PDB file of C-alpha atoms in Angstrom:
ATOM      1  CA  ALA A 341     -12.851 -10.669 -11.291  1.00 83.00           C
ATOM      2  CA  VAL A 342     -11.760  -7.262  -9.988  1.00 85.00           C
ATOM      3  CA  LYS A 343     -11.998  -5.569 -13.284  1.00 88.00           C
ATOM      4  CA  LYS A 344     -15.450  -7.176 -13.811  1.00 88.00           C
ATOM      5  CA  TYR A 345     -16.696  -5.737 -10.511  1.00 86.00           C
ATOM      6  CA  TYR A 346     -15.717  -2.185 -11.149  1.00 87.00           C
ATOM      7  CA  VAL A 347     -16.812  -2.323 -14.878  1.00 92.00           C
ATOM      8  CA  HIS A 348     -20.152  -3.460 -13.709  1.00 91.00           C
ATOM      9  CA  THR A 349     -20.673  -1.602 -10.597  1.00 91.00           C
ATOM     10  CA  TYR A 350     -19.103   1.789 -11.642  1.00 92.00           C
ATOM     11  CA  LYS A 351     -19.501   1.609 -15.396  1.00 92.00           C
ATOM     12  CA  MET A 352     -15.694   2.036 -15.704  1.00 91.00           C
ATOM     13  CA  ASN A 353     -13.903   1.860 -19.073  1.00 91.00           C
ATOM     14  CA  GLU A 354     -12.189  -1.605 -18.970  1.00 88.00           C
ATOM     15  CA  ASP A 355      -9.424  -0.278 -20.958  1.00 86.00           C
ATOM     16  CA  LYS A 356      -8.587   2.031 -18.036  1.00 84.00           C
ATOM     17  CA  ILE A 357      -8.044  -0.891 -15.631  1.00 87.00           C
ATOM     18  CA  LYS A 358      -4.935  -3.119 -15.214  1.00 87.00           C
ATOM     19  CA  VAL A 359      -5.334  -5.638 -12.688  1.00 88.00           C
ATOM     20  CA  LEU A 360      -1.756  -6.919 -11.014  1.00 91.00           C
ATOM     21  CA  PRO A 361      -1.881  -9.816  -8.781  1.00 92.00           C
ATOM     22  CA  ASP A 362       0.263 -10.086  -5.994  1.00 94.00           C
ATOM     23  CA  GLY A 363       3.569 -11.516  -6.308  1.00 95.00           C
ATOM     24  CA  VAL A 364       6.724 -13.126  -4.411  1.00 97.00           C
ATOM     25  CA  THR A 365      10.227 -12.340  -3.919  1.00 96.00           C
ATOM     26  CA  LEU A 366      12.058 -15.043  -5.486  1.00 96.00           C
ATOM     27  CA  GLU A 367      15.303 -14.418  -4.044  1.00 96.00           C
ATOM     28  CA  SER A 368      13.958 -15.253  -0.660  1.00 96.00           C
ATOM     29  CA  PHE A 369      13.566 -19.060  -1.853  1.00 96.00           C
ATOM     30  CA  GLN A 370      17.194 -19.122  -3.477  1.00 93.00           C
ATOM     31  CA  ASN A 371      19.769 -21.269  -1.678  1.00 91.00           C
ATOM     32  CA  VAL A 372      17.411 -21.962   1.135  1.00 90.00           C
ATOM     33  CA  LYS A 373      17.405 -25.153   2.895  1.00 83.00           C
ATOM     34  CA  SER A 374      14.400 -26.962   4.128  1.00 81.00           C
ATOM     35  CA  TYR A 375      14.365 -27.956   7.831  1.00 75.00           C
ATOM     36  CA  LYS A 376      15.955 -31.177   8.729  1.00 63.00           C
ATOM     37  CA  LYS A 377      13.263 -33.952   8.722  1.00 67.00           C
ATOM     38  CA  ASN A 378      13.414 -36.298  11.896  1.00 68.00           C
ATOM     39  CA  ASP A 379      10.138 -38.020  11.199  1.00 71.00           C
ATOM     40  CA  LEU A 380       9.316 -40.874   8.605  1.00 80.00           C
ATOM     41  CA  LYS A 381       5.930 -39.626   7.868  1.00 92.00           C
ATOM     42  CA  PRO A 382       5.468 -37.278   4.753  1.00 96.00           C
ATOM     43  CA  ARG A 383       4.547 -33.610   5.746  1.00 96.00           C
ATOM     44  CA  VAL A 384       1.486 -31.720   4.501  1.00 98.00           C
ATOM     45  CA  GLY A 385       1.701 -28.251   5.110  1.00 98.00           C
ATOM     46  CA  PHE A 386      -0.188 -24.886   5.348  1.00 98.00           C
ATOM     47  CA  VAL A 387       0.789 -21.390   5.869  1.00 97.00           C
ATOM     48  CA  GLY A 388      -1.593 -18.469   6.474  1.00 94.00           C
ATOM     49  CA  SER A 389      -4.692 -17.315   8.375  1.00 92.00           C
ATOM     50  CA  PHE A 390      -6.497 -19.772  10.525  1.00 96.00           C
ATOM     51  CA  MET A 391      -9.890 -18.782   8.958  1.00 91.00           C
ATOM     52  CA  THR A 392     -12.811 -21.005   7.771  1.00 91.00           C
ATOM     53  CA  GLY A 393     -12.830 -19.142   4.507  1.00 88.00           C
ATOM     54  CA  LYS A 394      -9.207 -20.245   4.174  1.00 92.00           C
ATOM     55  CA  GLY A 395     -10.175 -23.729   4.800  1.00 95.00           C
ATOM     56  CA  ILE A 396      -8.409 -24.430   8.299  1.00 97.00           C
ATOM     57  CA  ASP A 397     -11.514 -26.476   9.004  1.00 97.00           C
ATOM     58  CA  ILE A 398     -10.866 -28.627   5.851  1.00 98.00           C
ATOM     59  CA  ILE A 399      -7.475 -29.437   7.161  1.00 98.00           C
ATOM     60  CA  GLY A 400      -8.894 -30.218  10.848  1.00 98.00           C
ATOM     61  CA  LYS A 401     -10.950 -32.830   9.272  1.00 98.00           C
ATOM     62  CA  LEU A 402      -7.994 -34.310   7.076  1.00 98.00           C
ATOM     63  CA  THR A 403      -6.014 -34.544  10.292  1.00 98.00           C
ATOM     64  CA  GLN A 404      -8.574 -37.055  11.514  1.00 98.00           C
ATOM     65  CA  VAL A 405      -8.720 -39.299   8.466  1.00 98.00           C
ATOM     66  CA  LEU A 406      -5.007 -39.086   7.326  1.00 98.00           C
ATOM     67  CA  PRO A 407      -3.135 -40.876  10.329  1.00 97.00           C
ATOM     68  CA  ASP A 408      -0.111 -41.552   8.603  1.00 96.00           C
ATOM     69  CA  VAL A 409       0.752 -37.928   7.682  1.00 96.00           C
ATOM     70  CA  LEU A 410       2.376 -35.114   9.651  1.00 96.00           C
ATOM     71  CA  PHE A 411       0.233 -32.049   9.356  1.00 97.00           C
ATOM     72  CA  CYS A 412       2.464 -28.786   9.669  1.00 97.00           C
ATOM     73  CA  LEU A 413       0.491 -25.537  10.171  1.00 98.00           C
ATOM     74  CA  ALA A 414       2.051 -22.088  10.249  1.00 98.00           C
ATOM     75  CA  GLY A 415       0.033 -19.171  11.219  1.00 97.00           C
ATOM     76  CA  GLY A 416      -1.686 -19.678  14.815  1.00 96.00           C
ATOM     77  CA  ASP A 417      -1.601 -22.359  17.512  1.00 97.00           C
ATOM     78  CA  ARG A 418      -3.929 -25.447  18.152  1.00 98.00           C
ATOM     79  CA  GLU A 419      -6.060 -23.255  20.302  1.00 97.00           C
ATOM     80  CA  LYS A 420      -6.738 -20.867  17.626  1.00 97.00           C
ATOM     81  CA  ALA A 421      -7.398 -23.345  15.229  1.00 98.00           C
ATOM     82  CA  GLN A 422      -9.890 -25.176  17.314  1.00 97.00           C
ATOM     83  CA  LYS A 423     -11.754 -22.228  18.376  1.00 97.00           C
ATOM     84  CA  GLU A 424     -12.275 -21.232  14.804  1.00 95.00           C
ATOM     85  CA  THR A 425     -13.419 -24.574  13.543  1.00 96.00           C
ATOM     86  CA  GLY A 426     -14.894 -26.287  16.530  1.00 97.00           C
ATOM     87  CA  ILE A 427     -12.868 -29.203  15.476  1.00 97.00           C
ATOM     88  CA  VAL A 428     -10.252 -31.242  17.274  1.00 97.00           C
ATOM     89  CA  PHE A 429      -7.140 -31.590  15.218  1.00 98.00           C
ATOM     90  CA  ALA A 430      -5.180 -34.812  15.445  1.00 98.00           C
ATOM     91  CA  GLU A 431      -2.350 -35.254  17.573  1.00 96.00           C
ATOM     92  CA  HIS A 432      -0.101 -35.626  14.615  1.00 96.00           C
ATOM     93  CA  THR A 433      -0.673 -31.956  13.854  1.00 97.00           C
ATOM     94  CA  ILE A 434       2.298 -29.682  14.469  1.00 96.00           C
ATOM     95  CA  PHE A 435       1.579 -26.169  14.933  1.00 98.00           C
ATOM     96  CA  ALA A 436       4.311 -23.665  14.204  1.00 96.00           C
ATOM     97  CA  GLY A 437       2.599 -20.516  15.407  1.00 97.00           C
ATOM     98  CA  TYR A 438       3.650 -17.249  13.677  1.00 96.00           C
ATOM     99  CA  LEU A 439       6.503 -17.309  11.225  1.00 95.00           C
ATOM    100  CA  GLU A 440       8.791 -14.289  10.667  1.00 95.00           C
ATOM    101  CA  ASN A 441       9.112 -13.726   6.907  1.00 93.00           C
ATOM    102  CA  ARG A 442      12.270 -14.931   6.608  1.00 94.00           C
ATOM    103  CA  GLU A 443      11.554 -18.225   8.163  1.00 95.00           C
ATOM    104  CA  VAL A 444       8.676 -18.945   5.523  1.00 96.00           C
ATOM    105  CA  PRO A 445      10.703 -20.150   2.453  1.00 97.00           C
ATOM    106  CA  SER A 446      12.475 -22.673   4.767  1.00 96.00           C
ATOM    107  CA  TYR A 447       9.444 -24.002   6.275  1.00 96.00           C
ATOM    108  CA  MET A 448       7.549 -24.362   3.164  1.00 97.00           C
ATOM    109  CA  LYS A 449      10.529 -26.230   1.362  1.00 95.00           C
ATOM    110  CA  SER A 450      10.424 -28.682   4.239  1.00 95.00           C
ATOM    111  CA  MET A 451       6.959 -29.992   3.024  1.00 96.00           C
ATOM    112  CA  ASP A 452       5.876 -32.890   0.813  1.00 96.00           C
ATOM    113  CA  VAL A 453       2.765 -31.061  -0.107  1.00 98.00           C
ATOM    114  CA  LEU A 454       1.153 -27.761   0.511  1.00 98.00           C
ATOM    115  CA  LEU A 455      -2.380 -26.889   1.003  1.00 98.00           C
ATOM    116  CA  LEU A 456      -4.569 -24.071  -0.485  1.00 98.00           C
ATOM    117  CA  PRO A 457      -8.080 -25.067   0.602  1.00 97.00           C
ATOM    118  CA  ASN A 458      -9.706 -21.603  -0.047  1.00 94.00           C
ATOM    119  CA  ARG A 459     -13.214 -21.249  -0.353  1.00 91.00           C
ATOM    120  CA  GLU A 460     -15.177 -19.325  -3.164  1.00 83.00           C
ATOM    121  CA  SER A 461     -16.736 -17.258  -0.428  1.00 67.00           C
ATOM    122  CA  GLN A 462     -14.390 -15.352   2.146  1.00 65.00           C
ATOM    123  CA  ASN A 463     -15.322 -12.968   4.596  1.00 66.00           C
ATOM    124  CA  CYS A 464     -12.598 -10.451   6.029  1.00 67.00           C
ATOM    125  CA  GLN A 465     -13.199  -7.728   8.367  1.00 66.00           C
ATOM    126  CA  GLY A 466     -16.964  -7.543   7.076  1.00 69.00           C
ATOM    127  CA  GLN A 467     -16.028  -7.565   3.477  1.00 70.00           C
ATOM    128  CA  GLU A 468     -16.512 -10.385   0.934  1.00 65.00           C
ATOM    129  CA  ILE A 469     -13.065 -10.908  -0.562  1.00 68.00           C
ATOM    130  CA  GLY A 470     -13.409 -14.787  -1.908  1.00 64.00           C
ATOM    131  CA  LYS A 471     -13.738 -13.875  -5.613  1.00 76.00           C
ATOM    132  CA  PHE A 472     -10.850 -11.096  -5.378  1.00 75.00           C
ATOM    133  CA  THR A 473      -8.282 -12.595  -3.186  1.00 81.00           C
ATOM    134  CA  SER A 474      -4.967 -12.832  -4.772  1.00 86.00           C
ATOM    135  CA  PRO A 475      -3.012 -14.893  -2.027  1.00 91.00           C
ATOM    136  CA  ILE A 476       0.736 -13.891  -1.300  1.00 94.00           C
ATOM    137  CA  LYS A 477       1.194 -17.581   0.000  1.00 96.00           C
ATOM    138  CA  MET A 478      -0.050 -18.862  -3.595  1.00 97.00           C
ATOM    139  CA  PHE A 479       2.744 -17.343  -5.081  1.00 97.00           C
ATOM    140  CA  GLU A 480       5.215 -18.315  -2.087  1.00 98.00           C
ATOM    141  CA  TYR A 481       3.997 -21.876  -2.432  1.00 98.00           C
ATOM    142  CA  MET A 482       4.905 -21.701  -6.306  1.00 98.00           C
ATOM    143  CA  ALA A 483       8.271 -20.881  -5.748  1.00 98.00           C
ATOM    144  CA  SER A 484       8.748 -23.327  -3.126  1.00 97.00           C
ATOM    145  CA  GLY A 485       9.417 -26.358  -5.389  1.00 96.00           C
ATOM    146  CA  VAL A 486       6.713 -28.346  -3.309  1.00 97.00           C
ATOM    147  CA  PRO A 487       3.704 -29.650  -5.115  1.00 98.00           C
ATOM    148  CA  ILE A 488       0.432 -27.727  -4.669  1.00 98.00           C
ATOM    149  CA  ILE A 489      -3.089 -28.988  -3.840  1.00 98.00           C
ATOM    150  CA  ALA A 490      -5.540 -26.233  -4.009  1.00 98.00           C
ATOM    151  CA  SER A 491      -9.378 -25.828  -4.357  1.00 97.00           C
ATOM    152  CA  ASP A 492     -10.941 -25.134  -7.670  1.00 96.00           C
ATOM    153  CA  VAL A 493     -12.260 -21.760  -7.081  1.00 94.00           C
ATOM    154  CA  SER A 494     -12.317 -18.663  -9.604  1.00 91.00           C
ATOM    155  CA  ALA A 495      -9.595 -16.462  -7.885  1.00 91.00           C
ATOM    156  CA  LEU A 496      -7.168 -19.069  -7.668  1.00 95.00           C
ATOM    157  CA  ARG A 497      -7.679 -20.368 -11.170  1.00 95.00           C
ATOM    158  CA  GLU A 498      -6.561 -16.803 -12.403  1.00 94.00           C
ATOM    159  CA  ILE A 499      -3.094 -18.127 -11.721  1.00 96.00           C
ATOM    160  CA  LEU A 500      -3.189 -21.670 -11.202  1.00 98.00           C
ATOM    161  CA  ASN A 501      -4.392 -24.488 -13.566  1.00 98.00           C
ATOM    162  CA  GLU A 502      -3.831 -28.240 -14.126  1.00 98.00           C
ATOM    163  CA  GLU A 503      -0.250 -27.698 -15.312  1.00 98.00           C
ATOM    164  CA  ASN A 504       1.186 -26.276 -12.435  1.00 98.00           C
ATOM    165  CA  CYS A 505      -1.063 -27.710  -9.352  1.00 98.00           C
ATOM    166  CA  PHE A 506      -3.271 -30.391  -8.323  1.00 98.00           C
ATOM    167  CA  PHE A 507      -6.843 -29.355  -7.946  1.00 98.00           C
ATOM    168  CA  VAL A 508      -9.597 -30.410  -5.730  1.00 98.00           C
ATOM    169  CA  TYR A 509     -12.843 -29.927  -7.792  1.00 97.00           C
ATOM    170  CA  ASP A 510     -15.507 -29.999  -4.804  1.00 97.00           C
ATOM    171  CA  PRO A 511     -13.541 -28.367  -2.061  1.00 95.00           C
ATOM    172  CA  GLU A 512     -16.282 -29.372   0.527  1.00 96.00           C
ATOM    173  CA  ASN A 513     -15.508 -33.302  -0.054  1.00 98.00           C
ATOM    174  CA  ILE A 514     -12.894 -34.360   2.360  1.00 98.00           C
ATOM    175  CA  ASP A 515     -12.733 -37.623   0.815  1.00 98.00           C
ATOM    176  CA  GLU A 516     -11.391 -35.879  -2.468  1.00 98.00           C
ATOM    177  CA  TRP A 517      -8.977 -33.774  -0.580  1.00 98.00           C
ATOM    178  CA  LYS A 518      -7.667 -37.055   1.197  1.00 98.00           C
ATOM    179  CA  ASP A 519      -7.410 -38.892  -2.098  1.00 98.00           C
ATOM    180  CA  THR A 520      -5.461 -36.163  -3.852  1.00 98.00           C
ATOM    181  CA  ILE A 521      -3.010 -35.905  -1.189  1.00 98.00           C
ATOM    182  CA  GLU A 522      -2.577 -39.785  -1.057  1.00 98.00           C
ATOM    183  CA  TYR A 523      -2.406 -39.438  -5.111  1.00 98.00           C
ATOM    184  CA  VAL A 524       0.279 -36.780  -4.981  1.00 98.00           C
ATOM    185  CA  LEU A 525       2.341 -38.452  -2.504  1.00 97.00           C
ATOM    186  CA  ASN A 526       2.248 -41.580  -4.452  1.00 97.00           C
ATOM    187  CA  HIS A 527       3.052 -40.103  -7.901  1.00 98.00           C
ATOM    188  CA  LYS A 528       6.203 -38.106  -7.479  1.00 96.00           C
ATOM    189  CA  ASP A 529       7.131 -38.088 -11.029  1.00 98.00           C
ATOM    190  CA  GLU A 530       3.844 -36.327 -11.887  1.00 98.00           C
ATOM    191  CA  ALA A 531       3.999 -34.096  -9.002  1.00 98.00           C
ATOM    192  CA  ASN A 532       7.486 -33.058  -9.746  1.00 98.00           C
ATOM    193  CA  LYS A 533       6.300 -32.059 -13.518  1.00 98.00           C
ATOM    194  CA  LYS A 534       3.683 -29.437 -12.009  1.00 98.00           C
ATOM    195  CA  VAL A 535       6.206 -28.275  -9.645  1.00 98.00           C
ATOM    196  CA  ILE A 536       8.582 -27.438 -12.652  1.00 98.00           C
ATOM    197  CA  GLN A 537       5.706 -25.590 -14.333  1.00 98.00           C
ATOM    198  CA  ALA A 538       4.931 -23.781 -11.125  1.00 98.00           C
ATOM    199  CA  LEU A 539       8.652 -22.559 -10.907  1.00 98.00           C
ATOM    200  CA  SER A 540       8.417 -21.425 -14.402  1.00 98.00           C
ATOM    201  CA  ASP A 541       5.221 -19.693 -14.045  1.00 98.00           C
ATOM    202  CA  VAL A 542       5.855 -17.893 -10.769  1.00 98.00           C
ATOM    203  CA  GLN A 543       8.726 -15.924 -12.591  1.00 96.00           C
ATOM    204  CA  ASN A 544       5.865 -13.757 -14.095  1.00 94.00           C
ATOM    205  CA  TYR A 545       4.877 -12.621 -10.659  1.00 96.00           C
ATOM    206  CA  THR A 546       7.774 -10.982  -8.873  1.00 96.00           C
ATOM    207  CA  TRP A 547       7.317  -7.532  -6.856  1.00 95.00           C
ATOM    208  CA  LYS A 548       9.841  -6.159  -9.293  1.00 94.00           C
ATOM    209  CA  ASN A 549       7.805  -7.302 -12.454  1.00 94.00           C
ATOM    210  CA  ARG A 550       4.594  -5.953 -10.850  1.00 94.00           C
ATOM    211  CA  ALA A 551       6.131  -2.648 -10.149  1.00 94.00           C
ATOM    212  CA  VAL A 552       7.268  -2.366 -13.809  1.00 93.00           C
ATOM    213  CA  GLN A 553       3.847  -3.110 -15.216  1.00 91.00           C
ATOM    214  CA  MET A 554       2.315  -0.477 -13.017  1.00 91.00           C
ATOM    215  CA  ILE A 555       4.674   2.220 -14.300  1.00 92.00           C
ATOM    216  CA  GLU A 556       4.091   1.218 -17.998  1.00 90.00           C
ATOM    217  CA  HIS A 557       0.165   1.052 -17.508  1.00 85.00           C
ATOM    218  CA  ALA A 558       0.208   4.536 -15.639  1.00 86.00           C
ATOM    219  CA  MET A 559       2.558   6.060 -18.435  1.00 86.00           C
ATOM    220  CA  GLY A 560       0.438   4.558 -21.274  1.00 81.00           C
ATOM    221  CA  MET A 561      -2.801   6.331 -19.662  1.00 65.00           C
ATOM    222  CA  ASN A 562      -1.109   9.781 -20.115  1.00 55.00           C
TER     223      ASN A 562
END
């Protein structure tokens, strides 16, 4: 999408453009244990900004229709989530606040499902970024070994597919999110196959590989 934008808007030569998505430090997820679970409810997690463009309101609505799930959210507190969305998050929602980077792998690995409810349209500091976003948490989710449920939006489709995650094809449909979460929790073998594929696919998206490709492309232009 970034390449198409520059070619269309600025009439640039597409052969001169190399788009490199964000990535992950895989070593951070190796030999990392999940937090001990003292509850019996499955954990559905989210790590990221509490913005409606990133779907925090969708999660708020899900807390109201999935009483048997423990929602674990990192990226803010209850007050921030409810102020952003106008939604009262159910009591079975745990807010982890802001995590240090070193805490993220263990937190993600503690979940049974990870949510990526991005919207096609996202506004960040007055700029529309929905079509161009390359969420770092997407690659971290892939490296975590936890099943991913994601919105079917074009920016995520550049990396994710039906082999490495579960899609919600109508991201505004709360019932579809609910049904998909329940499906993933009840079909662990299928979920594990997608996890294995995600772990394989994310090997291509390390920061080192990104740097190497950047250098190779720059040298190739000379």
